[in-house]
Amino acid sequence: MKLVVSVMDGTNGQPADGLSVRLEQFGLDGWRRIWKGITGEDGRSGCAVSPGEIDGFSRLTLETDRYFATLGLRPFYSHITVELSGGEPHDRQELSVVLTPHGYVVCGAG
């Protein structure tokens, strides 16, 4: 599965550059990180996971506290977590996020 995350900063209308993102898979031993990345200047971060590596529930976490701290802002929440039900091995999934220090919107497309 290929997962593309696109993040916009709603406070300035710009892509969120430098936001840490991680993808975790739930298994017998609990949550296990299978990918970690950082958004680029375009606010995007692409995750290519081997076919079959995501089987069942996973979660994507955006570290918003660190991002807003670099802008001198203190967010109401420390991170955004989106739980995913997985997908077919060759699927391409897109997740768009607009965030502010006190709220966010998440939209997904497959």
mmCIF file with all atom_site columns, N, CA and C in Angstrom, residues 32-104:
data_model
loop_
_atom_site.group_PDB
_atom_site.id
_atom_site.type_symbol
_atom_site.label_atom_id
_atom_site.label_alt_id
_atom_site.label_comp_id
_atom_site.label_asym_id
_atom_site.label_entity_id
_atom_site.label_seq_id
_atom_site.pdbx_PDB_ins_code
_atom_site.Cartn_x
_atom_site.Cartn_y
_atom_site.Cartn_z
_atom_site.occupancy
_atom_site.B_iso_or_equiv
_atom_site.pdbx_formal_charge
_atom_site.auth_seq_id
_atom_site.auth_comp_id
_atom_site.auth_asym_id
_atom_site.auth_atom_id
_atom_site.pdbx_PDB_model_num
ATOM 1   N N  . ARG A 1 32  ? 3.216  -1.301 16.743 1.00 0.00 ? 32  ARG A N  1
ATOM 2   C CA . ARG A 1 32  ? 4.592  -1.399 16.261 1.00 0.00 ? 32  ARG A CA 1
ATOM 3   C C  . ARG A 1 32  ? 4.774  -0.390 15.125 1.00 0.00 ? 32  ARG A C  1
ATOM 4   N N  . ARG A 1 33  ? 5.794  0.457  15.224 1.00 0.00 ? 33  ARG A N  1
ATOM 5   C CA . ARG A 1 33  ? 6.053  1.446  14.175 1.00 0.00 ? 33  ARG A CA 1
ATOM 6   C C  . ARG A 1 33  ? 6.588  0.741  12.935 1.00 0.00 ? 33  ARG A C  1
ATOM 7   N N  . ILE A 1 34  ? 5.965  1.037  11.783 1.00 0.00 ? 34  ILE A N  1
ATOM 8   C CA . ILE A 1 34  ? 6.432  0.439  10.535 1.00 0.00 ? 34  ILE A CA 1
ATOM 9   C C  . ILE A 1 34  ? 6.976  1.491  9.565  1.00 0.00 ? 34  ILE A C  1
ATOM 10  N N  . TRP A 1 35  ? 6.768  2.772  9.879  1.00 0.00 ? 35  TRP A N  1
ATOM 11  C CA . TRP A 1 35  ? 7.286  3.839  9.025  1.00 0.00 ? 35  TRP A CA 1
ATOM 12  C C  . TRP A 1 35  ? 7.278  5.146  9.795  1.00 0.00 ? 35  TRP A C  1
ATOM 13  N N  . LYS A 1 36  ? 8.267  6.001  9.507  1.00 0.00 ? 36  LYS A N  1
ATOM 14  C CA . LYS A 1 36  ? 8.323  7.341  10.087 1.00 0.00 ? 36  LYS A CA 1
ATOM 15  C C  . LYS A 1 36  ? 8.878  8.280  9.031  1.00 0.00 ? 36  LYS A C  1
ATOM 16  N N  . GLY A 1 37  ? 8.303  9.483  8.957  1.00 0.00 ? 37  GLY A N  1
ATOM 17  C CA . GLY A 1 37  ? 8.763  10.454 7.979  1.00 0.00 ? 37  GLY A CA 1
ATOM 18  C C  . GLY A 1 37  ? 8.488  11.875 8.428  1.00 0.00 ? 37  GLY A C  1
ATOM 19  N N  . ILE A 1 38  ? 8.859  12.827 7.573  1.00 0.00 ? 38  ILE A N  1
ATOM 20  C CA . ILE A 1 38  ? 8.664  14.249 7.844  1.00 0.00 ? 38  ILE A CA 1
ATOM 21  C C  . ILE A 1 38  ? 8.115  14.886 6.576  1.00 0.00 ? 38  ILE A C  1
ATOM 22  N N  . THR A 1 39  ? 7.136  15.766 6.724  1.00 0.00 ? 39  THR A N  1
ATOM 23  C CA . THR A 1 39  ? 6.589  16.452 5.558  1.00 0.00 ? 39  THR A CA 1
ATOM 24  C C  . THR A 1 39  ? 7.639  17.391 4.978  1.00 0.00 ? 39  THR A C  1
ATOM 25  N N  . GLY A 1 40  ? 7.588  17.551 3.666  1.00 0.00 ? 40  GLY A N  1
ATOM 26  C CA . GLY A 1 40  ? 8.521  18.427 2.964  1.00 0.00 ? 40  GLY A CA 1
ATOM 27  C C  . GLY A 1 40  ? 7.939  19.820 2.773  1.00 0.00 ? 40  GLY A C  1
ATOM 28  N N  . GLU A 1 41  ? 8.597  20.615 1.957  1.00 0.00 ? 41  GLU A N  1
ATOM 29  C CA . GLU A 1 41  ? 8.157  21.992 1.698  1.00 0.00 ? 41  GLU A CA 1
ATOM 30  C C  . GLU A 1 41  ? 6.755  22.063 1.115  1.00 0.00 ? 41  GLU A C  1
ATOM 31  N N  . ASP A 1 42  ? 6.346  20.995 0.432  1.00 0.00 ? 42  ASP A N  1
ATOM 32  C CA . ASP A 1 42  ? 5.011  20.953 -0.150 1.00 0.00 ? 42  ASP A CA 1
ATOM 33  C C  . ASP A 1 42  ? 3.963  20.399 0.812  1.00 0.00 ? 42  ASP A C  1
ATOM 34  N N  . GLY A 1 43  ? 4.382  20.102 2.064  1.00 0.00 ? 43  GLY A N  1
ATOM 35  C CA . GLY A 1 43  ? 3.469  19.582 3.075  1.00 0.00 ? 43  GLY A CA 1
ATOM 36  C C  . GLY A 1 43  ? 3.137  18.118 2.897  1.00 0.00 ? 43  GLY A C  1
ATOM 37  N N  . ARG A 1 44  ? 3.839  17.450 1.996  1.00 0.00 ? 44  ARG A N  1
ATOM 38  C CA . ARG A 1 44  ? 3.525  16.057 1.704  1.00 0.00 ? 44  ARG A CA 1
ATOM 39  C C  . ARG A 1 44  ? 4.599  15.114 2.238  1.00 0.00 ? 44  ARG A C  1
ATOM 40  N N  . SER A 1 45  ? 4.140  13.917 2.575  1.00 0.00 ? 45  SER A N  1
ATOM 41  C CA . SER A 1 45  ? 5.037  12.860 3.001  1.00 0.00 ? 45  SER A CA 1
ATOM 42  C C  . SER A 1 45  ? 4.480  11.558 2.455  1.00 0.00 ? 45  SER A C  1
ATOM 43  N N  . GLY A 1 46  ? 5.283  10.830 1.717  1.00 0.00 ? 46  GLY A N  1
ATOM 44  C CA . GLY A 1 46  ? 4.824  9.581  1.119  1.00 0.00 ? 46  GLY A CA 1
ATOM 45  C C  . GLY A 1 46  ? 5.398  8.384  1.837  1.00 0.00 ? 46  GLY A C  1
ATOM 46  N N  . CYS A 1 47  ? 4.564  7.402  2.059  1.00 0.00 ? 47  CYS A N  1
ATOM 47  C CA . CYS A 1 47  ? 4.961  6.193  2.761  1.00 0.00 ? 47  CYS A CA 1
ATOM 48  C C  . CYS A 1 47  ? 4.683  5.001  1.859  1.00 0.00 ? 47  CYS A C  1
ATOM 49  N N  . ALA A 1 48  ? 5.698  4.291  1.461  1.00 0.00 ? 48  ALA A N  1
ATOM 50  C CA . ALA A 1 48  ? 5.509  3.073  0.692  1.00 0.00 ? 48  ALA A CA 1
ATOM 51  C C  . ALA A 1 48  ? 5.747  1.900  1.631  1.00 0.00 ? 48  ALA A C  1
ATOM 52  N N  . VAL A 1 49  ? 4.712  1.125  1.863  1.00 0.00 ? 49  VAL A N  1
ATOM 53  C CA . VAL A 1 49  ? 4.805  -0.014 2.756  1.00 0.00 ? 49  VAL A CA 1
ATOM 54  C C  . VAL A 1 49  ? 4.706  -1.273 1.910  1.00 0.00 ? 49  VAL A C  1
ATOM 55  N N  . SER A 1 50  ? 5.510  -2.272 2.228  1.00 0.00 ? 50  SER A N  1
ATOM 56  C CA . SER A 1 50  ? 5.517  -3.508 1.457  1.00 0.00 ? 50  SER A CA 1
ATOM 57  C C  . SER A 1 50  ? 4.134  -4.147 1.435  1.00 0.00 ? 50  SER A C  1
ATOM 58  N N  . PRO A 1 51  ? 3.761  -4.745 0.294  1.00 0.00 ? 51  PRO A N  1
ATOM 59  C CA . PRO A 1 51  ? 2.469  -5.422 0.224  1.00 0.00 ? 51  PRO A CA 1
ATOM 60  C C  . PRO A 1 51  ? 2.322  -6.445 1.348  1.00 0.00 ? 51  PRO A C  1
ATOM 61  N N  . GLY A 1 52  ? 1.203  -6.423 1.995  1.00 0.00 ? 52  GLY A N  1
ATOM 62  C CA . GLY A 1 52  ? 0.940  -7.344 3.089  1.00 0.00 ? 52  GLY A CA 1
ATOM 63  C C  . GLY A 1 52  ? 1.450  -6.882 4.439  1.00 0.00 ? 52  GLY A C  1
ATOM 64  N N  . GLU A 1 53  ? 2.261  -5.807 4.471  1.00 0.00 ? 53  GLU A N  1
ATOM 65  C CA . GLU A 1 53  ? 2.789  -5.340 5.754  1.00 0.00 ? 53  GLU A CA 1
ATOM 66  C C  . GLU A 1 53  ? 1.691  -4.709 6.603  1.00 0.00 ? 53  GLU A C  1
ATOM 67  N N  . ILE A 1 54  ? 0.735  -4.072 5.952  1.00 0.00 ? 54  ILE A N  1
ATOM 68  C CA . ILE A 1 54  ? -0.405 -3.542 6.686  1.00 0.00 ? 54  ILE A CA 1
ATOM 69  C C  . ILE A 1 54  ? -1.566 -4.491 6.455  1.00 0.00 ? 54  ILE A C  1
ATOM 70  N N  . ASP A 1 55  ? -1.885 -5.244 7.463  1.00 0.00 ? 55  ASP A N  1
ATOM 71  C CA . ASP A 1 55  ? -2.978 -6.200 7.384  1.00 0.00 ? 55  ASP A CA 1
ATOM 72  C C  . ASP A 1 55  ? -3.827 -6.005 8.627  1.00 0.00 ? 55  ASP A C  1
ATOM 73  N N  . GLY A 1 56  ? -4.909 -5.287 8.492  1.00 0.00 ? 56  GLY A N  1
ATOM 74  C CA . GLY A 1 56  ? -5.746 -5.006 9.649  1.00 0.00 ? 56  GLY A CA 1
ATOM 75  C C  . GLY A 1 56  ? -5.617 -3.552 10.054 1.00 0.00 ? 56  GLY A C  1
ATOM 76  N N  . PHE A 1 57  ? -5.692 -3.314 11.340 1.00 0.00 ? 57  PHE A N  1
ATOM 77  C CA . PHE A 1 57  ? -5.722 -1.941 11.847 1.00 0.00 ? 57  PHE A CA 1
ATOM 78  C C  . PHE A 1 57  ? -4.333 -1.320 11.917 1.00 0.00 ? 57  PHE A C  1
ATOM 79  N N  . SER A 1 58  ? -4.280 -0.058 11.543 1.00 0.00 ? 58  SER A N  1
ATOM 80  C CA . SER A 1 58  ? -3.056 0.727  11.674 1.00 0.00 ? 58  SER A CA 1
ATOM 81  C C  . SER A 1 58  ? -3.461 2.132  12.095 1.00 0.00 ? 58  SER A C  1
ATOM 82  N N  . ARG A 1 59  ? -2.473 2.918  12.481 1.00 0.00 ? 59  ARG A N  1
ATOM 83  C CA . ARG A 1 59  ? -2.767 4.311  12.838 1.00 0.00 ? 59  ARG A CA 1
ATOM 84  C C  . ARG A 1 59  ? -1.648 5.211  12.366 1.00 0.00 ? 59  ARG A C  1
ATOM 85  N N  . LEU A 1 60  ? -2.065 6.387  11.942 1.00 0.00 ? 60  LEU A N  1
ATOM 86  C CA . LEU A 1 60  ? -1.151 7.413  11.484 1.00 0.00 ? 60  LEU A CA 1
ATOM 87  C C  . LEU A 1 60  ? -1.169 8.525  12.521 1.00 0.00 ? 60  LEU A C  1
ATOM 88  N N  . THR A 1 61  ? 0.005  8.939  12.992 1.00 0.00 ? 61  THR A N  1
ATOM 89  C CA . THR A 1 61  ? 0.090  9.978  14.016 1.00 0.00 ? 61  THR A CA 1
ATOM 90  C C  . THR A 1 61  ? 0.917  11.145 13.495 1.00 0.00 ? 61  THR A C  1
ATOM 91  N N  . LEU A 1 62  ? 0.370  12.350 13.630 1.00 0.00 ? 62  LEU A N  1
ATOM 92  C CA . LEU A 1 62  ? 1.055  13.583 13.252 1.00 0.00 ? 62  LEU A CA 1
ATOM 93  C C  . LEU A 1 62  ? 1.445  14.310 14.534 1.00 0.00 ? 62  LEU A C  1
ATOM 94  N N  . GLU A 1 63  ? 2.726  14.625 14.690 1.00 0.00 ? 63  GLU A N  1
ATOM 95  C CA . GLU A 1 63  ? 3.263  15.253 15.901 1.00 0.00 ? 63  GLU A CA 1
ATOM 96  C C  . GLU A 1 63  ? 3.079  16.770 15.836 1.00 0.00 ? 63  GLU A C  1
ATOM 97  N N  . THR A 1 64  ? 1.878  17.234 16.106 1.00 0.00 ? 64  THR A N  1
ATOM 98  C CA . THR A 1 64  ? 1.558  18.655 15.952 1.00 0.00 ? 64  THR A CA 1
ATOM 99  C C  . THR A 1 64  ? 2.196  19.545 17.018 1.00 0.00 ? 64  THR A C  1
ATOM 100 N N  . ASP A 1 65  ? 2.442  19.013 18.214 1.00 0.00 ? 65  ASP A N  1
ATOM 101 C CA . ASP A 1 65  ? 3.037  19.846 19.265 1.00 0.00 ? 65  ASP A CA 1
ATOM 102 C C  . ASP A 1 65  ? 4.414  20.347 18.866 1.00 0.00 ? 65  ASP A C  1
ATOM 103 N N  . ARG A 1 66  ? 5.234  19.483 18.304 1.00 0.00 ? 66  ARG A N  1
ATOM 104 C CA . ARG A 1 66  ? 6.582  19.873 17.870 1.00 0.00 ? 66  ARG A CA 1
ATOM 105 C C  . ARG A 1 66  ? 6.515  20.866 16.705 1.00 0.00 ? 66  ARG A C  1
ATOM 106 N N  . TYR A 1 67  ? 5.599  20.607 15.789 1.00 0.00 ? 67  TYR A N  1
ATOM 107 C CA . TYR A 1 67  ? 5.462  21.488 14.633 1.00 0.00 ? 67  TYR A CA 1
ATOM 108 C C  . TYR A 1 67  ? 5.100  22.903 15.066 1.00 0.00 ? 67  TYR A C  1
ATOM 109 N N  . PHE A 1 68  ? 4.050  23.039 15.894 1.00 0.00 ? 68  PHE A N  1
ATOM 110 C CA . PHE A 1 68  ? 3.615  24.371 16.306 1.00 0.00 ? 68  PHE A CA 1
ATOM 111 C C  . PHE A 1 68  ? 4.631  25.049 17.233 1.00 0.00 ? 68  PHE A C  1
ATOM 112 N N  . ALA A 1 69  ? 5.397  24.270 17.994 1.00 0.00 ? 69  ALA A N  1
ATOM 113 C CA . ALA A 1 69  ? 6.443  24.850 18.853 1.00 0.00 ? 69  ALA A CA 1
ATOM 114 C C  . ALA A 1 69  ? 7.486  25.579 18.010 1.00 0.00 ? 69  ALA A C  1
ATOM 115 N N  . THR A 1 70  ? 7.794  25.044 16.817 1.00 0.00 ? 70  THR A N  1
ATOM 116 C CA . THR A 1 70  ? 8.775  25.706 15.945 1.00 0.00 ? 70  THR A CA 1
ATOM 117 C C  . THR A 1 70  ? 8.242  27.037 15.417 1.00 0.00 ? 70  THR A C  1
ATOM 118 N N  . LEU A 1 71  ? 6.915  27.201 15.450 1.00 0.00 ? 71  LEU A N  1
ATOM 119 C CA . LEU A 1 71  ? 6.300  28.457 15.009 1.00 0.00 ? 71  LEU A CA 1
ATOM 120 C C  . LEU A 1 71  ? 6.010  29.402 16.175 1.00 0.00 ? 71  LEU A C  1
ATOM 121 N N  . GLY A 1 72  ? 6.397  28.970 17.389 1.00 0.00 ? 72  GLY A N  1
ATOM 122 C CA . GLY A 1 72  ? 6.156  29.791 18.573 1.00 0.00 ? 72  GLY A CA 1
ATOM 123 C C  . GLY A 1 72  ? 4.717  29.739 19.047 1.00 0.00 ? 72  GLY A C  1
ATOM 124 N N  . LEU A 1 73  ? 3.987  28.690 18.674 1.00 0.00 ? 73  LEU A N  1
ATOM 125 C CA . LEU A 1 73  ? 2.590  28.541 19.067 1.00 0.00 ? 73  LEU A CA 1
ATOM 126 C C  . LEU A 1 73  ? 2.424  27.346 19.996 1.00 0.00 ? 73  LEU A C  1
ATOM 127 N N  . ARG A 1 74  ? 1.443  27.424 20.859 1.00 0.00 ? 74  ARG A N  1
ATOM 128 C CA . ARG A 1 74  ? 1.160  26.319 21.774 1.00 0.00 ? 74  ARG A CA 1
ATOM 129 C C  . ARG A 1 74  ? -0.201 25.725 21.400 1.00 0.00 ? 74  ARG A C  1
ATOM 130 N N  . PRO A 1 75  ? -0.199 24.501 20.855 1.00 0.00 ? 75  PRO A N  1
ATOM 131 C CA . PRO A 1 75  ? -1.460 23.911 20.419 1.00 0.00 ? 75  PRO A CA 1
ATOM 132 C C  . PRO A 1 75  ? -2.279 23.369 21.587 1.00 0.00 ? 75  PRO A C  1
ATOM 133 N N  . PHE A 1 76  ? -3.566 23.220 21.345 1.00 0.00 ? 76  PHE A N  1
ATOM 134 C CA . PHE A 1 76  ? -4.476 22.654 22.341 1.00 0.00 ? 76  PHE A CA 1
ATOM 135 C C  . PHE A 1 76  ? -4.241 21.154 22.502 1.00 0.00 ? 76  PHE A C  1
ATOM 136 N N  . TYR A 1 77  ? -3.823 20.488 21.444 1.00 0.00 ? 77  TYR A N  1
ATOM 137 C CA . TYR A 1 77  ? -3.593 19.049 21.456 1.00 0.00 ? 77  TYR A CA 1
ATOM 138 C C  . TYR A 1 77  ? -2.142 18.784 21.068 1.00 0.00 ? 77  TYR A C  1
ATOM 139 N N  . SER A 1 78  ? -1.612 17.624 21.478 1.00 0.00 ? 78  SER A N  1
ATOM 140 C CA . SER A 1 78  ? -0.204 17.332 21.215 1.00 0.00 ? 78  SER A CA 1
ATOM 141 C C  . SER A 1 78  ? 0.026  16.593 19.906 1.00 0.00 ? 78  SER A C  1
ATOM 142 N N  . HIS A 1 79  ? -0.974 15.872 19.431 1.00 0.00 ? 79  HIS A N  1
ATOM 143 C CA . HIS A 1 79  ? -0.827 15.124 18.191 1.00 0.00 ? 79  HIS A CA 1
ATOM 144 C C  . HIS A 1 79  ? -2.208 14.787 17.617 1.00 0.00 ? 79  HIS A C  1
ATOM 145 N N  . ILE A 1 80  ? -2.207 14.392 16.362 1.00 0.00 ? 80  ILE A N  1
ATOM 146 C CA . ILE A 1 80  ? -3.417 13.933 15.687 1.00 0.00 ? 80  ILE A CA 1
ATOM 147 C C  . ILE A 1 80  ? -3.195 12.466 15.355 1.00 0.00 ? 80  ILE A C  1
ATOM 148 N N  . THR A 1 81  ? -4.137 11.625 15.712 1.00 0.00 ? 81  THR A N  1
ATOM 149 C CA . THR A 1 81  ? -4.049 10.211 15.376 1.00 0.00 ? 81  THR A CA 1
ATOM 150 C C  . THR A 1 81  ? -5.259 9.826  14.536 1.00 0.00 ? 81  THR A C  1
ATOM 151 N N  . VAL A 1 82  ? -4.995 9.200  13.395 1.00 0.00 ? 82  VAL A N  1
ATOM 152 C CA . VAL A 1 82  ? -6.046 8.724  12.508 1.00 0.00 ? 82  VAL A CA 1
ATOM 153 C C  . VAL A 1 82  ? -5.905 7.213  12.411 1.00 0.00 ? 82  VAL A C  1
ATOM 154 N N  . GLU A 1 83  ? -6.952 6.498  12.802 1.00 0.00 ? 83  GLU A N  1
ATOM 155 C CA . GLU A 1 83  ? -6.919 5.041  12.726 1.00 0.00 ? 83  GLU A CA 1
ATOM 156 C C  . GLU A 1 83  ? -7.436 4.597  11.371 1.00 0.00 ? 83  GLU A C  1
ATOM 157 N N  . LEU A 1 84  ? -6.708 3.652  10.766 1.00 0.00 ? 84  LEU A N  1
ATOM 158 C CA . LEU A 1 84  ? -7.014 3.162  9.420  1.00 0.00 ? 84  LEU A CA 1
ATOM 159 C C  . LEU A 1 84  ? -7.337 1.671  9.483  1.00 0.00 ? 84  LEU A C  1
ATOM 160 N N  . SER A 1 85  ? -8.185 1.218  8.589  1.00 0.00 ? 85  SER A N  1
ATOM 161 C CA . SER A 1 85  ? -8.546 -0.199 8.581  1.00 0.00 ? 85  SER A CA 1
ATOM 162 C C  . SER A 1 85  ? -7.731 -1.005 7.575  1.00 0.00 ? 85  SER A C  1
ATOM 163 N N  . GLY A 1 86  ? -6.727 -0.387 6.984  1.00 0.00 ? 86  GLY A N  1
ATOM 164 C CA . GLY A 1 86  ? -5.864 -1.089 6.026  1.00 0.00 ? 86  GLY A CA 1
ATOM 165 C C  . GLY A 1 86  ? -6.370 -0.927 4.612  1.00 0.00 ? 86  GLY A C  1
ATOM 166 N N  . GLY A 1 87  ? -5.881 -1.739 3.727  1.00 0.00 ? 87  GLY A N  1
ATOM 167 C CA . GLY A 1 87  ? -6.281 -1.672 2.330  1.00 0.00 ? 87  GLY A CA 1
ATOM 168 C C  . GLY A 1 87  ? -5.634 -2.799 1.561  1.00 0.00 ? 87  GLY A C  1
ATOM 169 N N  . GLU A 1 88  ? -5.904 -2.842 0.285  1.00 0.00 ? 88  GLU A N  1
ATOM 170 C CA . GLU A 1 88  ? -5.299 -3.861 -0.572 1.00 0.00 ? 88  GLU A CA 1
ATOM 171 C C  . GLU A 1 88  ? -3.817 -3.534 -0.769 1.00 0.00 ? 88  GLU A C  1
ATOM 172 N N  . PRO A 1 89  ? -2.971 -4.554 -0.938 1.00 0.00 ? 89  PRO A N  1
ATOM 173 C CA . PRO A 1 89  ? -1.525 -4.339 -1.051 1.00 0.00 ? 89  PRO A CA 1
ATOM 174 C C  . PRO A 1 89  ? -1.105 -3.310 -2.098 1.00 0.00 ? 89  PRO A C  1
ATOM 175 N N  . HIS A 1 90  ? -1.829 -3.201 -3.208 1.00 0.00 ? 90  HIS A N  1
ATOM 176 C CA . HIS A 1 90  ? -1.408 -2.290 -4.266 1.00 0.00 ? 90  HIS A CA 1
ATOM 177 C C  . HIS A 1 90  ? -2.234 -1.021 -4.312 1.00 0.00 ? 90  HIS A C  1
ATOM 178 N N  . ASP A 1 91  ? -3.009 -0.764 -3.271 1.00 0.00 ? 91  ASP A N  1
ATOM 179 C CA . ASP A 1 91  ? -3.809 0.454  -3.190 1.00 0.00 ? 91  ASP A CA 1
ATOM 180 C C  . ASP A 1 91  ? -2.930 1.674  -2.980 1.00 0.00 ? 91  ASP A C  1
ATOM 181 N N  . ARG A 1 92  ? -3.441 2.809  -3.434 1.00 0.00 ? 92  ARG A N  1
ATOM 182 C CA . ARG A 1 92  ? -2.812 4.106  -3.145 1.00 0.00 ? 92  ARG A CA 1
ATOM 183 C C  . ARG A 1 92  ? -3.842 4.897  -2.367 1.00 0.00 ? 92  ARG A C  1
ATOM 184 N N  . GLN A 1 93  ? -3.522 5.246  -1.143 1.00 0.00 ? 93  GLN A N  1
ATOM 185 C CA . GLN A 1 93  ? -4.423 5.985  -0.273 1.00 0.00 ? 93  GLN A CA 1
ATOM 186 C C  . GLN A 1 93  ? -3.869 7.387  -0.049 1.00 0.00 ? 93  GLN A C  1
ATOM 187 N N  . GLU A 1 94  ? -4.747 8.367  -0.039 1.00 0.00 ? 94  GLU A N  1
ATOM 188 C CA . GLU A 1 94  ? -4.334 9.742  0.232  1.00 0.00 ? 94  GLU A CA 1
ATOM 189 C C  . GLU A 1 94  ? -5.089 10.259 1.438  1.00 0.00 ? 94  GLU A C  1
ATOM 190 N N  . LEU A 1 95  ? -4.372 10.952 2.298  1.00 0.00 ? 95  LEU A N  1
ATOM 191 C CA . LEU A 1 95  ? -4.953 11.544 3.488  1.00 0.00 ? 95  LEU A CA 1
ATOM 192 C C  . LEU A 1 95  ? -4.576 13.019 3.492  1.00 0.00 ? 95  LEU A C  1
ATOM 193 N N  . SER A 1 96  ? -5.572 13.901 3.466  1.00 0.00 ? 96  SER A N  1
ATOM 194 C CA . SER A 1 96  ? -5.334 15.347 3.496  1.00 0.00 ? 96  SER A CA 1
ATOM 195 C C  . SER A 1 96  ? -5.732 15.879 4.863  1.00 0.00 ? 96  SER A C  1
ATOM 196 N N  . VAL A 1 97  ? -4.873 16.719 5.431  1.00 0.00 ? 97  VAL A N  1
ATOM 197 C CA . VAL A 1 97  ? -5.113 17.269 6.763  1.00 0.00 ? 97  VAL A CA 1
ATOM 198 C C  . VAL A 1 97  ? -4.915 18.777 6.720  1.00 0.00 ? 97  VAL A C  1
ATOM 199 N N  . VAL A 1 98  ? -5.852 19.514 7.303  1.00 0.00 ? 98  VAL A N  1
ATOM 200 C CA . VAL A 1 98  ? -5.696 20.943 7.531  1.00 0.00 ? 98  VAL A CA 1
ATOM 201 C C  . VAL A 1 98  ? -5.670 21.112 9.038  1.00 0.00 ? 98  VAL A C  1
ATOM 202 N N  . LEU A 1 99  ? -4.623 21.744 9.557  1.00 0.00 ? 99  LEU A N  1
ATOM 203 C CA . LEU A 1 99  ? -4.522 21.866 11.008 1.00 0.00 ? 99  LEU A CA 1
ATOM 204 C C  . LEU A 1 99  ? -4.296 23.304 11.447 1.00 0.00 ? 99  LEU A C  1
ATOM 205 N N  . THR A 1 100 ? -4.764 23.586 12.647 1.00 0.00 ? 100 THR A N  1
ATOM 206 C CA . THR A 1 100 ? -4.520 24.849 13.345 1.00 0.00 ? 100 THR A CA 1
ATOM 207 C C  . THR A 1 100 ? -4.173 24.481 14.779 1.00 0.00 ? 100 THR A C  1
ATOM 208 N N  . PRO A 1 101 ? -3.726 25.407 15.600 1.00 0.00 ? 101 PRO A N  1
ATOM 209 C CA . PRO A 1 101 ? -3.399 25.047 16.973 1.00 0.00 ? 101 PRO A CA 1
ATOM 210 C C  . PRO A 1 101 ? -4.609 24.572 17.791 1.00 0.00 ? 101 PRO A C  1
ATOM 211 N N  . HIS A 1 102 ? -5.826 24.837 17.323 1.00 0.00 ? 102 HIS A N  1
ATOM 212 C CA . HIS A 1 102 ? -7.005 24.456 18.113 1.00 0.00 ? 102 HIS A CA 1
ATOM 213 C C  . HIS A 1 102 ? -8.030 23.622 17.356 1.00 0.00 ? 102 HIS A C  1
ATOM 214 N N  . GLY A 1 103 ? -7.627 23.041 16.227 1.00 0.00 ? 103 GLY A N  1
ATOM 215 C CA . GLY A 1 103 ? -8.533 22.192 15.490 1.00 0.00 ? 103 GLY A CA 1
ATOM 216 C C  . GLY A 1 103 ? -7.892 21.618 14.241 1.00 0.00 ? 103 GLY A C  1
ATOM 217 N N  . TYR A 1 104 ? -8.563 20.649 13.644 1.00 0.00 ? 104 TYR A N  1
ATOM 218 C CA . TYR A 1 104 ? -8.061 20.037 12.412 1.00 0.00 ? 104 TYR A CA 1
ATOM 219 C C  . TYR A 1 104 ? -9.190 19.349 11.657 1.00 0.00 ? 104 TYR A C  1
#
